[in-house]
Each structure stands twice: as C-alpha cells, then as structure tokens.
Short mmCIF file of C-alpha atoms in Angstrom, two decimals:
data_model
loop_
_atom_site.label_atom_id
_atom_site.label_comp_id
_atom_site.label_asym_id
_atom_site.label_seq_id
_atom_site.Cartn_x
_atom_site.Cartn_y
_atom_site.Cartn_z
CA MET B 1 16.66 5.80 5.12
CA GLY B 2 14.05 5.25 7.24
CA ARG B 3 11.91 2.46 6.71
CA ARG B 4 8.89 4.55 8.19
CA ARG B 5 5.10 2.35 6.68
CA GLY B 6 4.30 4.69 4.11
CA ALA B 7 6.96 6.32 1.84
CA SER B 8 6.92 6.94 -1.65
CA LEU B 9 9.56 4.24 -3.04
CA GLN B 10 9.93 6.40 -5.93
CA ARG B 11 11.08 9.09 -3.38
CA ARG B 12 13.16 6.52 -1.20
CA LEU B 13 14.53 5.37 -5.17
CA PHE B 14 15.29 8.87 -5.69
CA LEU B 15 16.75 9.94 -2.57
CA GLY B 16 18.12 7.35 -2.74
CA ALA B 17 20.14 7.50 -6.17
CA LEU B 18 20.24 11.36 -4.38
CA VAL B 19 22.84 10.20 -1.53
CA PHE B 20 25.25 7.80 -3.61
CA VAL B 21 25.77 10.72 -7.30
CA THR B 22 26.99 13.07 -4.23
CA LEU B 23 29.21 10.79 -3.13
CA ALA B 24 29.92 9.75 -6.20
CA LEU B 25 30.58 13.31 -6.96
CA VAL B 26 32.58 15.05 -4.40
CA VAL B 27 34.97 11.52 -4.91
CA ALA B 28 35.24 12.40 -9.19
CA GLY B 29 36.12 16.02 -8.17
CA LEU B 30 38.56 15.53 -5.53
CA ALA B 31 39.97 11.76 -7.42
CA ILE B 32 40.12 14.95 -10.36
CA GLY B 33 41.75 18.17 -7.63
CA LEU B 34 44.67 15.78 -6.75
CA VAL B 35 45.44 14.67 -10.54
CA LEU B 36 45.39 18.52 -11.79
CA TYR B 37 47.98 19.35 -8.73
CA ARG B 38 49.95 16.59 -8.91
CA PHE B 39 49.77 18.08 -13.28
CA ALA B 40 50.32 21.29 -12.17
CA ARG B 41 52.84 20.76 -9.14
CA GLY B 42 55.35 17.80 -11.78
CA GLN B 43 55.45 20.58 -14.90
CA ILE B 44 56.32 22.84 -12.11
CA ASP B 45 59.62 20.83 -10.80
CA ALA B 46 60.28 19.75 -13.88
CA ARG B 47 61.49 23.66 -15.35
CA LEU B 48 62.53 24.20 -11.78
CA ASP B 49 64.44 20.44 -11.71
CA GLY B 50 65.49 21.78 -15.11
CA GLU B 51 67.37 25.31 -14.71
CA ILE B 52 68.84 23.97 -11.39
CA PHE B 53 70.06 20.86 -13.83
CA ALA B 54 70.88 23.55 -16.09
CA ILE B 55 73.28 25.41 -13.44
CA SER B 56 74.53 22.88 -11.53
CA ALA B 57 76.12 21.00 -15.31
CA ASP B 58 77.39 25.16 -15.61
CA LEU B 59 78.86 25.92 -12.35
CA LYS B 60 82.27 25.83 -10.91
CA THR B 61 83.95 27.26 -7.76
CA GLY B 62 86.52 29.86 -7.45
CA LYS B 63 88.83 31.55 -5.41
CA ASP B 64 85.58 34.08 -4.26
CA GLY B 65 82.49 30.55 -4.30
CA PRO B 66 81.07 29.55 -7.11
CA VAL B 67 81.08 30.66 -10.78
CA LEU B 68 79.25 30.47 -13.81
CA SER B 69 80.22 30.75 -16.97
CA TYR B 70 77.16 32.19 -19.24
CA ALA B 71 74.84 33.89 -17.66
CA HIS B 72 71.04 32.20 -16.57
CA ASP B 73 68.48 34.81 -16.68
CA GLY B 74 66.46 33.78 -19.37
CA PRO B 75 62.55 34.56 -18.99
CA PRO B 76 61.21 34.31 -16.28
CA PHE B 77 64.31 34.71 -13.95
CA ASP B 78 65.12 37.98 -15.40
CA ARG B 79 62.15 39.78 -13.80
CA PRO B 80 62.11 41.73 -10.73
CA ARG B 81 60.80 39.93 -8.12
CA SER B 82 58.52 38.15 -10.35
CA GLY B 83 58.38 35.68 -7.70
CA TRP B 84 60.88 33.01 -10.30
CA TYR B 85 63.97 32.52 -8.39
CA TRP B 86 67.44 30.74 -8.95
CA GLN B 87 70.46 31.27 -5.81
CA VAL B 88 73.44 29.23 -5.75
CA ARG B 89 75.80 28.86 -1.69
CA THR B 90 79.05 28.17 -1.62
CA GLY B 91 79.64 28.29 1.71
CA GLU B 92 79.69 32.65 2.35
CA GLY B 93 79.94 32.69 -2.19
CA ILE B 94 76.09 33.55 -3.84
CA LEU B 95 74.94 33.75 -7.38
CA ARG B 96 71.29 34.18 -7.69
CA SER B 97 68.85 35.15 -10.36
CA PRO B 98 68.71 38.40 -12.08
CA SER B 99 65.09 38.81 -10.47
CA LEU B 100 66.40 38.04 -6.64
CA GLY B 101 68.10 41.26 -6.73
CA GLU B 102 69.91 41.44 -3.54
CA ALA B 103 67.84 39.83 -1.96
CA GLU B 104 68.15 35.96 -0.65
CA LEU B 105 66.42 33.30 -0.08
CA THR B 106 66.46 30.75 3.06
CA VAL B 107 66.80 27.64 2.46
CA PRO B 108 65.23 25.13 5.24
CA ARG B 109 66.56 22.15 5.62
CA GLY B 110 64.62 19.71 5.18
CA PRO B 111 65.22 15.42 4.08
CA GLU B 112 67.52 14.93 1.41
CA ARG B 113 67.18 12.44 -1.21
CA GLU B 114 68.86 9.68 -2.11
CA ASP B 115 69.25 10.32 -5.68
CA GLY B 116 71.09 13.13 -6.40
CA ARG B 117 67.90 15.27 -7.36
CA PRO B 118 66.38 18.23 -5.82
CA ALA B 119 64.16 18.21 -3.54
CA PRO B 120 60.56 19.56 -2.08
CA ALA B 121 60.73 21.98 0.08
CA ASP B 122 58.50 25.10 0.86
CA GLY B 123 59.59 29.03 1.11
CA THR B 124 59.20 32.57 1.53
CA GLY B 125 59.74 34.69 -1.20
CA PRO B 126 60.94 38.51 -0.38
CA ARG B 127 58.12 39.77 -0.28
CA GLY B 128 56.37 37.41 2.05
CA GLU B 129 54.94 35.87 -0.52
CA GLY B 130 54.70 31.88 -0.49
CA LEU B 131 57.22 29.83 -3.22
CA ILE B 132 57.08 26.23 -4.29
CA LEU B 133 61.60 25.48 -3.52
CA ARG B 134 63.40 22.45 -5.09
CA VAL B 135 66.57 21.86 -3.97
CA LEU B 136 69.93 20.35 -4.61
CA ARG B 137 72.96 20.01 -2.33
CA LEU B 138 76.66 18.49 -3.76
CA ALA B 139 78.63 17.60 -1.35
CA GLY B 140 82.19 20.02 -2.21
CA PRO B 141 85.88 18.02 -2.40
CA ARG B 142 87.60 17.25 0.90
CA ASP B 143 86.83 19.86 3.44
CA ALA B 144 85.05 22.32 0.84
CA PRO B 145 81.65 23.11 1.97
CA GLU B 146 78.52 22.45 0.16
CA THR B 147 76.57 23.33 -3.47
CA VAL B 148 73.63 24.63 -2.71
CA ILE B 149 71.04 24.96 -5.28
CA VAL B 150 68.03 26.49 -5.35
CA ALA B 151 65.29 26.38 -8.30
CA ALA B 152 61.79 28.50 -6.48
CA ALA B 153 58.24 29.45 -8.02
CA PRO B 154 55.45 31.99 -6.39
CA ALA B 155 53.23 29.13 -4.93
CA ALA B 156 50.19 31.42 -6.71
CA THR B 157 51.67 30.09 -10.16
CA LEU B 158 49.57 26.59 -9.11
CA HIS B 159 47.50 27.40 -7.05
CA GLY B 160 45.45 29.85 -9.35
CA PRO B 161 45.85 27.84 -12.81
CA LEU B 162 44.01 25.06 -9.74
CA ARG B 163 40.68 27.39 -8.08
CA GLU B 164 40.29 28.07 -11.85
CA ALA B 165 40.24 24.62 -12.60
CA GLY B 166 38.71 24.22 -9.42
CA LYS B 167 35.84 26.28 -10.14
CA THR B 168 35.12 24.59 -13.78
CA LEU B 169 35.37 21.83 -12.41
CA THR B 170 32.42 21.37 -9.68
CA LEU B 171 30.17 23.53 -12.29
CA ALA B 172 30.71 21.06 -15.15
CA LEU B 173 30.30 18.16 -12.18
CA GLY B 174 27.30 20.24 -10.88
CA LEU B 175 25.51 20.59 -14.04
CA LEU B 176 27.12 15.87 -14.76
CA GLY B 177 24.31 15.43 -11.32
CA ILE B 178 21.66 17.76 -12.25
CA CYS B 179 21.83 15.52 -15.71
CA LEU B 180 21.89 12.05 -13.75
CA LEU B 181 19.91 12.96 -11.54
CA ALA B 182 17.58 13.59 -14.28
CA GLY B 183 17.83 10.53 -15.88
CA ILE B 184 17.50 8.40 -12.74
CA ALA B 185 13.96 10.12 -12.10
CA VAL B 186 12.96 9.96 -15.64
CA GLN B 187 14.25 6.16 -15.17
CA VAL B 188 12.70 5.74 -12.00
CA ARG B 189 8.82 6.51 -13.50
CA LEU B 190 9.48 4.25 -15.88
CA GLY B 191 10.80 1.72 -13.44
CA LEU B 192 7.34 2.36 -11.55
CA ARG B 193 5.44 2.35 -14.35
CA PRO B 194 4.83 -1.02 -14.18
CA LEU B 195 2.77 -1.23 -11.40
CA ASP B 196 0.37 1.91 -11.98
CA THR B 197 -0.75 -0.21 -14.98
CA LEU B 198 -1.08 -2.85 -12.35
CA ARG B 199 -2.97 -0.55 -9.97
CA ARG B 200 -5.28 0.11 -12.78
CA GLU B 201 -5.33 -3.14 -14.47
CA LEU B 202 -6.56 -4.66 -10.66
CA ALA B 203 -8.73 -1.73 -10.59
CA ALA B 204 -10.94 -2.19 -13.80
CA VAL B 205 -10.81 -6.49 -12.14
CA ARG B 206 -13.19 -5.45 -9.19
CA ALA B 207 -14.30 -3.24 -11.27
CA GLY B 208 -15.89 -5.78 -13.22
CA GLU B 209 -14.25 -5.17 -16.63
CA ARG B 210 -12.17 -7.99 -16.70
CA ASP B 211 -12.14 -10.77 -15.27
CA ARG B 212 -7.86 -10.90 -14.93
CA VAL B 213 -4.95 -9.74 -15.03
CA PRO B 214 -3.07 -8.65 -18.43
CA GLU B 215 -0.39 -12.00 -17.80
CA GLU B 216 2.29 -10.07 -19.80
CA GLN B 217 3.87 -7.73 -17.29
CA PRO B 218 7.89 -7.13 -17.03
CA GLN B 219 9.27 -10.22 -16.38
CA GLU B 220 10.36 -8.52 -12.70
CA ILE B 221 6.30 -8.44 -11.05
CA ARG B 222 4.91 -11.13 -13.51
CA PRO B 223 4.89 -14.24 -10.72
CA LEU B 224 3.37 -11.26 -8.01
CA VAL B 225 0.96 -11.35 -11.26
CA THR B 226 0.42 -14.65 -11.45
CA GLU B 227 -0.39 -14.51 -7.50
CA LEU B 228 -3.12 -12.15 -7.87
CA ASN B 229 -4.63 -14.34 -11.13
CA LEU B 230 -4.49 -17.29 -9.02
CA LEU B 231 -6.22 -15.43 -5.71
CA LEU B 232 -8.74 -14.13 -8.18
CA ASP B 233 -10.09 -18.23 -10.15
CA GLN B 234 -9.87 -19.19 -5.34
CA ASN B 235 -12.11 -15.85 -4.68
CA ALA B 236 -14.55 -16.55 -8.23
CA ALA B 237 -14.59 -20.77 -7.73
CA ASN B 238 -15.75 -19.94 -3.67
CA LEU B 239 -18.27 -17.47 -4.32
CA GLU B 240 -20.31 -19.55 -6.79
CA ARG B 241 -19.75 -22.94 -4.79
CA ALA B 242 -21.55 -20.25 -2.06
CA ARG B 243 -23.49 -19.55 -4.89
CA ALA B 244 -24.68 -22.69 -6.05
CA HIS B 245 -24.98 -23.15 -2.29
CA ALA B 246 -27.65 -20.89 -1.42
CA ALA B 247 -29.45 -21.14 -5.54
CA ASN B 248 -29.47 -24.69 -4.41
CA LEU B 249 -31.40 -23.79 -0.38
CA ALA B 250 -33.28 -21.20 -1.71
CA HIS B 251 -35.01 -23.55 -4.52
CA GLY B 252 -35.52 -25.87 -2.55
CA LEU B 253 -37.81 -24.11 -0.23
CA LYS B 254 -39.18 -21.34 -1.74
CA THR B 255 -42.15 -24.18 -3.05
CA PRO B 256 -42.93 -25.79 0.35
CA LEU B 257 -42.75 -22.94 1.97
CA ALA B 258 -45.54 -21.38 -0.03
CA THR B 259 -47.55 -23.88 -0.80
CA LEU B 260 -46.71 -24.45 3.55
CA ALA B 261 -47.95 -20.79 4.37
CA MET B 262 -50.90 -20.74 2.69
CA ALA B 263 -52.06 -24.40 4.13
CA ALA B 264 -52.03 -22.15 6.95
CA GLU B 265 -54.30 -19.42 5.97
CA ARG B 266 -56.18 -21.96 5.44
CA SER B 267 -55.96 -23.83 8.29
CA ALA B 268 -57.81 -23.90 11.68
CA GLU B 269 -54.70 -23.62 14.11
CA PRO B 270 -54.07 -20.65 15.42
CA GLY B 271 -50.62 -20.34 15.31
CA LEU B 272 -49.47 -21.54 12.55
CA ALA B 273 -49.53 -19.49 10.05
CA PRO B 274 -47.24 -17.40 13.01
CA LEU B 275 -45.03 -20.36 12.77
CA VAL B 276 -44.55 -20.35 9.07
CA ALA B 277 -43.51 -16.70 8.74
CA ALA B 278 -41.39 -17.09 10.77
CA MET B 279 -40.32 -19.99 9.41
CA ASP B 280 -39.85 -17.87 6.70
CA ARG B 281 -38.48 -14.93 8.13
CA GLN B 282 -35.77 -16.93 8.34
CA VAL B 283 -34.88 -18.83 6.21
CA ARG B 284 -34.16 -15.88 3.93
CA HIS B 285 -31.67 -14.47 7.00
CA HIS B 286 -29.58 -17.01 6.30
CA LEU B 287 -30.01 -17.24 2.82
CA ARG B 288 -29.67 -13.33 2.03
CA ARG B 289 -26.31 -14.04 4.85
CA ALA B 290 -25.24 -16.34 2.79
CA ARG B 291 -25.78 -14.75 -0.72
CA ALA B 292 -24.25 -11.07 1.18
CA ALA B 293 -20.83 -13.29 2.34
CA ALA B 294 -20.39 -14.46 -1.16
CA LEU B 295 -20.56 -11.22 -3.13
CA GLY B 296 -18.22 -10.01 -0.15
CA GLY B 297 -19.37 -6.13 -0.72
CA PRO B 298 -19.11 -4.71 -3.65
CA SER B 299 -18.89 -6.58 -7.22
CA ARG B 300 -16.80 -7.00 -9.58
CA ALA B 301 -18.57 -7.99 -11.58
CA ARG B 302 -19.62 -6.10 -14.40
CA ALA B 303 -22.83 -7.45 -16.91
CA ASP B 304 -24.95 -5.80 -19.53
CA LEU B 305 -27.59 -3.86 -18.67
CA ALA B 306 -28.18 -3.28 -22.97
CA GLY B 307 -27.49 -6.45 -23.68
CA GLN B 308 -29.26 -8.29 -21.11
CA ALA B 309 -32.95 -6.37 -21.08
CA ARG B 310 -33.03 -6.34 -25.24
CA ASP B 311 -32.86 -10.03 -25.35
CA LEU B 312 -35.37 -11.02 -22.52
CA ALA B 313 -37.27 -7.87 -23.86
CA ALA B 314 -37.30 -10.74 -26.99
CA ALA B 315 -37.58 -13.30 -24.91
CA LEU B 316 -40.75 -12.81 -23.54
CA ALA B 317 -42.80 -10.88 -26.15
CA ARG B 318 -42.53 -13.94 -28.55
CA LEU B 319 -42.71 -15.96 -25.10
CA HIS B 320 -46.45 -13.27 -24.87
CA ALA B 321 -46.98 -13.29 -29.08
CA GLU B 322 -50.29 -14.57 -28.93
CA ARG B 323 -51.50 -11.20 -26.54
CA GLY B 324 -49.26 -8.89 -29.19
CA LEU B 325 -48.10 -7.29 -26.42
CA ALA B 326 -46.12 -3.90 -27.99
CA ILE B 327 -42.36 -4.47 -25.96
CA GLU B 328 -40.48 -1.11 -25.25
CA ALA B 329 -36.94 -1.49 -24.80
CA GLU B 330 -35.23 1.85 -24.73
CA ILE B 331 -31.30 1.68 -22.96
CA ALA B 332 -28.44 2.79 -24.65
CA PRO B 333 -25.84 1.00 -26.09
CA GLY B 334 -23.44 -0.08 -23.51
CA THR B 335 -24.73 0.71 -20.60
CA SER B 336 -23.78 -1.75 -18.26
CA VAL B 337 -23.87 -2.21 -14.01
CA ALA B 338 -21.80 -3.93 -10.88
CA CYS B 339 -23.63 -7.15 -10.67
CA ASP B 340 -23.33 -10.14 -11.83
CA ALA B 341 -24.87 -11.39 -15.40
CA GLN B 342 -27.33 -14.60 -14.16
CA ASP B 343 -29.01 -12.14 -11.03
CA LEU B 344 -28.88 -9.17 -12.82
CA ASP B 345 -31.03 -11.93 -15.72
CA GLU B 346 -32.91 -13.05 -12.45
CA MET B 347 -34.12 -9.02 -11.52
CA LEU B 348 -34.25 -8.24 -14.86
CA GLY B 349 -36.91 -11.30 -15.97
CA ASN B 350 -39.17 -11.37 -12.67
CA LEU B 351 -39.78 -7.36 -14.03
CA ILE B 352 -39.90 -7.57 -17.36
CA ASP B 353 -42.37 -11.19 -17.01
CA ASN B 354 -44.23 -9.48 -14.08
CA ALA B 355 -45.06 -6.86 -16.75
CA CYS B 356 -45.61 -8.88 -19.39
CA ARG B 357 -48.17 -10.93 -17.35
CA TRP B 358 -50.38 -7.37 -16.09
CA ALA B 359 -49.90 -5.27 -19.04
CA ARG B 360 -52.88 -4.85 -21.46
CA SER B 361 -51.38 -4.07 -24.81
CA ARG B 362 -47.70 -1.71 -24.21
CA VAL B 363 -44.75 -3.02 -21.92
CA ARG B 364 -42.12 -0.50 -21.52
CA ILE B 365 -38.42 -0.40 -20.41
CA GLY B 366 -35.69 2.36 -19.58
CA ALA B 367 -32.92 3.01 -18.37
CA ALA B 368 -31.11 6.42 -17.19
CA ARG B 369 -27.77 6.62 -14.23
CA SER B 370 -28.99 8.88 -11.52
CA GLY B 371 -25.87 9.39 -9.62
CA ALA B 372 -23.29 6.18 -8.53
CA LEU B 373 -26.49 4.11 -9.84
CA ILE B 374 -28.04 2.83 -12.89
CA GLU B 375 -32.06 3.00 -12.95
CA LEU B 376 -33.99 0.55 -14.60
CA ARG B 377 -37.41 1.41 -15.35
CA VAL B 378 -40.15 -1.33 -15.87
CA GLU B 379 -43.85 -0.18 -17.57
CA ASP B 380 -47.05 -1.28 -17.96
CA ASP B 381 -50.08 -0.07 -18.55
CA GLY B 382 -51.52 -2.52 -16.96
CA PRO B 383 -54.20 -2.03 -13.53
CA GLY B 384 -51.07 -1.46 -11.84
CA LEU B 385 -51.13 -0.99 -7.93
CA SER B 386 -52.52 0.91 -4.67
CA THR B 387 -49.90 1.93 -1.77
CA GLY B 388 -51.24 -0.72 0.41
CA GLN B 389 -50.34 -3.55 -2.76
CA VAL B 390 -47.71 -2.59 -3.06
CA ALA B 391 -46.17 -3.68 0.35
CA HIS B 392 -47.99 -6.82 0.43
CA VAL B 393 -46.36 -8.29 -3.02
CA LEU B 394 -43.02 -6.97 -2.08
CA GLN B 395 -43.62 -10.16 0.76
CA ARG B 396 -42.90 -13.89 -0.19
CA GLY B 397 -45.01 -15.59 -1.88
CA ARG B 398 -48.49 -13.43 -1.88
CA ARG B 399 -50.37 -12.41 -4.78
CA LEU B 400 -52.37 -10.72 -5.92
CA ASP B 401 -54.55 -11.87 -8.23
CA GLU B 402 -53.88 -16.28 -8.09
CA SER B 403 -55.48 -16.24 -12.08
CA VAL B 404 -52.39 -14.87 -12.85
CA PRO B 405 -49.49 -17.44 -13.58
CA GLY B 406 -47.12 -17.71 -10.88
CA ASP B 407 -45.94 -18.13 -7.60
CA GLY B 408 -44.79 -13.64 -5.74
CA PHE B 409 -41.40 -14.56 -5.14
CA GLY B 410 -40.75 -12.81 -8.04
CA LEU B 411 -40.54 -9.61 -6.69
CA PRO B 412 -38.98 -9.90 -3.39
CA ILE B 413 -35.91 -11.51 -4.71
CA THR B 414 -35.10 -8.99 -6.76
CA LEU B 415 -35.83 -6.73 -4.14
CA GLU B 416 -33.32 -8.84 -1.93
CA LEU B 417 -31.12 -9.17 -4.88
CA ALA B 418 -31.07 -5.89 -5.95
CA GLU B 419 -30.15 -4.54 -2.01
CA LEU B 420 -26.85 -7.28 -1.68
CA TYR B 421 -25.84 -4.82 -4.69
CA GLY B 422 -26.22 -1.70 -2.40
CA GLY B 423 -29.29 -1.32 -5.15
CA ASP B 424 -33.05 -1.07 -4.41
CA LEU B 425 -37.11 -1.52 -5.70
CA ARG B 426 -39.11 0.73 -5.55
CA LEU B 427 -42.99 0.49 -6.90
CA GLU B 428 -44.92 3.09 -8.20
CA ARG B 429 -47.81 4.26 -10.57
CA SER B 430 -46.59 5.44 -13.90
CA ASP B 431 -47.77 7.28 -16.47
CA LEU B 432 -49.27 4.73 -18.80
CA GLY B 433 -51.79 3.95 -16.48
CA GLY B 434 -49.82 0.42 -14.90
CA LEU B 435 -47.66 -0.26 -12.54
CA LEU B 436 -43.33 1.62 -12.94
CA ALA B 437 -40.96 -0.01 -11.21
CA ARG B 438 -37.77 1.79 -10.96
CA LEU B 439 -34.95 -1.11 -10.25
CA ARG B 440 -31.37 0.56 -9.01
CA LEU B 441 -27.94 -0.04 -9.22
CA PRO B 442 -24.12 0.67 -9.28
CA VAL B 443 -22.33 1.64 -12.01
#
C-alpha cells in the first residue's frame, strides 16, 4: 500500500486487512482442497488395493495362464463399462472383471514399489475415459513371465466429488471472508473511535468549553494526550505572561499620556500636541500588536456573558445606589462568548459603568445572537451622543464632560479589545433616549 499523503488511516487498515484475509483464505482453500484430494484418493486407492490383494491371494497359475478359484465379480466390478475394472495378465493369459468385458486395459510401465504394494498409475478405459490405476507386478518362478494385476477406478469418482466439495468450500470460505471483513471493519471503527473522541475534545478546548483534554484515554493514546495538555499549559502560561506585560505597560502609560495630552492642549507650543498624539498612537499600536500576538488568533477561552453581566450590574447598582438607578439585565442563562473572562469583565465594566454615569434613572442590558456573533446591548436614558460626538469619545483620553468622573479610556479600550477578538463596538441612539452601545463578540 502506498504512503500517499492524506490517505485515510481507516481505509489503509481495512485494505491491509482485505489483502491479508484474502491471501489467508486462498491458502486455506488450497490446503483444504489438497487434504480433501488426498483423503478421497486414499479411499479409492485403498479400495483398489483391497481388490488387488484379494485377487493375488486367490491367484493360481494353470496350464493356460492365471486361474482364480472363485469369481471376483462383486459390485461395482460386475457392471459393464462402469469404469471399475480389474485385470490379471501372466504372459499371454489374461483374466478380466465382468465390467471390462472383452476389452483390455493398457498398463503403463511406471515405477515399481519395493515394498510389494501396488503402485499408482493413470490410464484410459475402453471408452476413452480417464482411469485411476493401481498396479501390482508379481515375479514368476524361474523363467516364468511376471504376473501383472491391475485394478482401476473412473477418474470421475475422484474429481466429481472434489468439484462439489470445492464449490461448497468456496462458498463457505467466501462467507467466512465476508464475516471476517465485517468484523475487521467494526474493529477498525471501534479502534479508531478514541481518535474521533480526541478530535472532539480538542475542538472543545479550542472553542473554550474546557481547558484541558481529559486524561482518561486508552493506553495507546494517553502519552499523546499528556503531550497535548503540556502544550496547552505552556501556551496558557505564555499567554498569561504576554497579557501581564501588555497590561502593565498599558497601566503604566495611559495616565501619563492622558496628562501629557491635556497639558499639550493647554500649552502654547504648537508642535507639542501632535507629538503627544503620535506617541499615543505608537503606544496603542504596539500594545494592540502585543495583545493580538498573545491571543494568537481566535480565542479558545469561553466566558459566561449572562453570569458576568448580572454580577457587574448588581455591583454597579450598589455603587450607584444613592442615585436610585434601575439596572435591568435580560440575558438568557448560558449565553457565552469566545473571549477571556478578564477581558469580558473589562469591556462589560466599561460599558455598564459608562451607562450608569450618564443615565438619569434607567440602564437596560440585553443580548441576542446574530450569526456567528453575540450582540450585547447596553442602553441608558441619559443625554446620548450625536454622530460627531461618537467619533470623539472613541479616541483615547477624550471626554465630553470634565465634571463627570473618568479618564476617557473606557470606550476606546473596549473597542480595541472587541476588535482583537474579531468583534466591534458601535454607539447609537437608544429607544430610552440616551446612548445605545452595541458590543459584538464571537460565539
């Protein structure tokens, strides 16, 4: 079998089994056929030898040739042209079985046995039919000619039953082969099923439904599972270190940059504000690259959106209790997103806290699936934003109202995190009259 790339392991195993089972059945059929042939030939030879020994024991030499004291014409040697014949020749004298009539058997000159037993030979009958011969040559006294005793059986007696037995044997071996191949197919499927289970478990790890592959595996693939779990642990550790470095850098730079940006706006130096803005863009660019490299593409983490939204809503309701805000969180239990729980907390916290800061009396939180994304809706009944103000608040450090606590980084950070996970953030006018924040994250 070839080793072509991408070949099915199941197909290769089945084809290999098919080849070996076929060879085994062919060899078994030949061996059984040979055994049957030897058995059937042995039975015929034994019968012919018995006839020859009976004749030789009764054989006497008369004046005109060989003489038998009693008739050896028992069945099947009594039926004319039956194919079962015997013949005794001493010189010119000859005795024949009733089945042979006036015909004469031609005895080929073949090898003689030294143990005094009849030798095998093949011949042709009076009608041209194939015969199985057994020949016994007895040396005469002094110069007397030898006596040749021949017993014959029709070749069809051997080959006919063998053909019938061969048909039955072929059918039986064919059925056996089908059963064996069916059993092998089932065995291959059952044997490879742990690999399919492992594939599903790895898919669950990639989807964030579990952190590790279960160790309860068949002995043969347990070392593979151990190595996979070690690789997952190593990747998780690398991710955590990269995230920690990025978070530390972000935390260390955001406040100084915001302060520097505000100072640059108040400064009379015209080139200072663009320089600070360029620094802010560079820092944000490299932080985004570091975060994206740490995430390594689509996240395999999974966070409970419903549970975390309810917890944050309850915490912020207590924080703004003196204002009497009504915070409604209507998210179906079990709703989750492909996102790290810490990042989801940061995004949810920024959006809900922003809504609470600007709301007059009511904040509403909901979520619905849209294709491969979950759309989280955070609304308030505050003053809302115009189209121009939306672009302004999504810039780092930009605040519309300095009287409201905050540093202006919440919404831009939320947007960047959403984009890193393949989602986005949109700000619109809410039915409640205030701001509607649409945060979309992958399922």
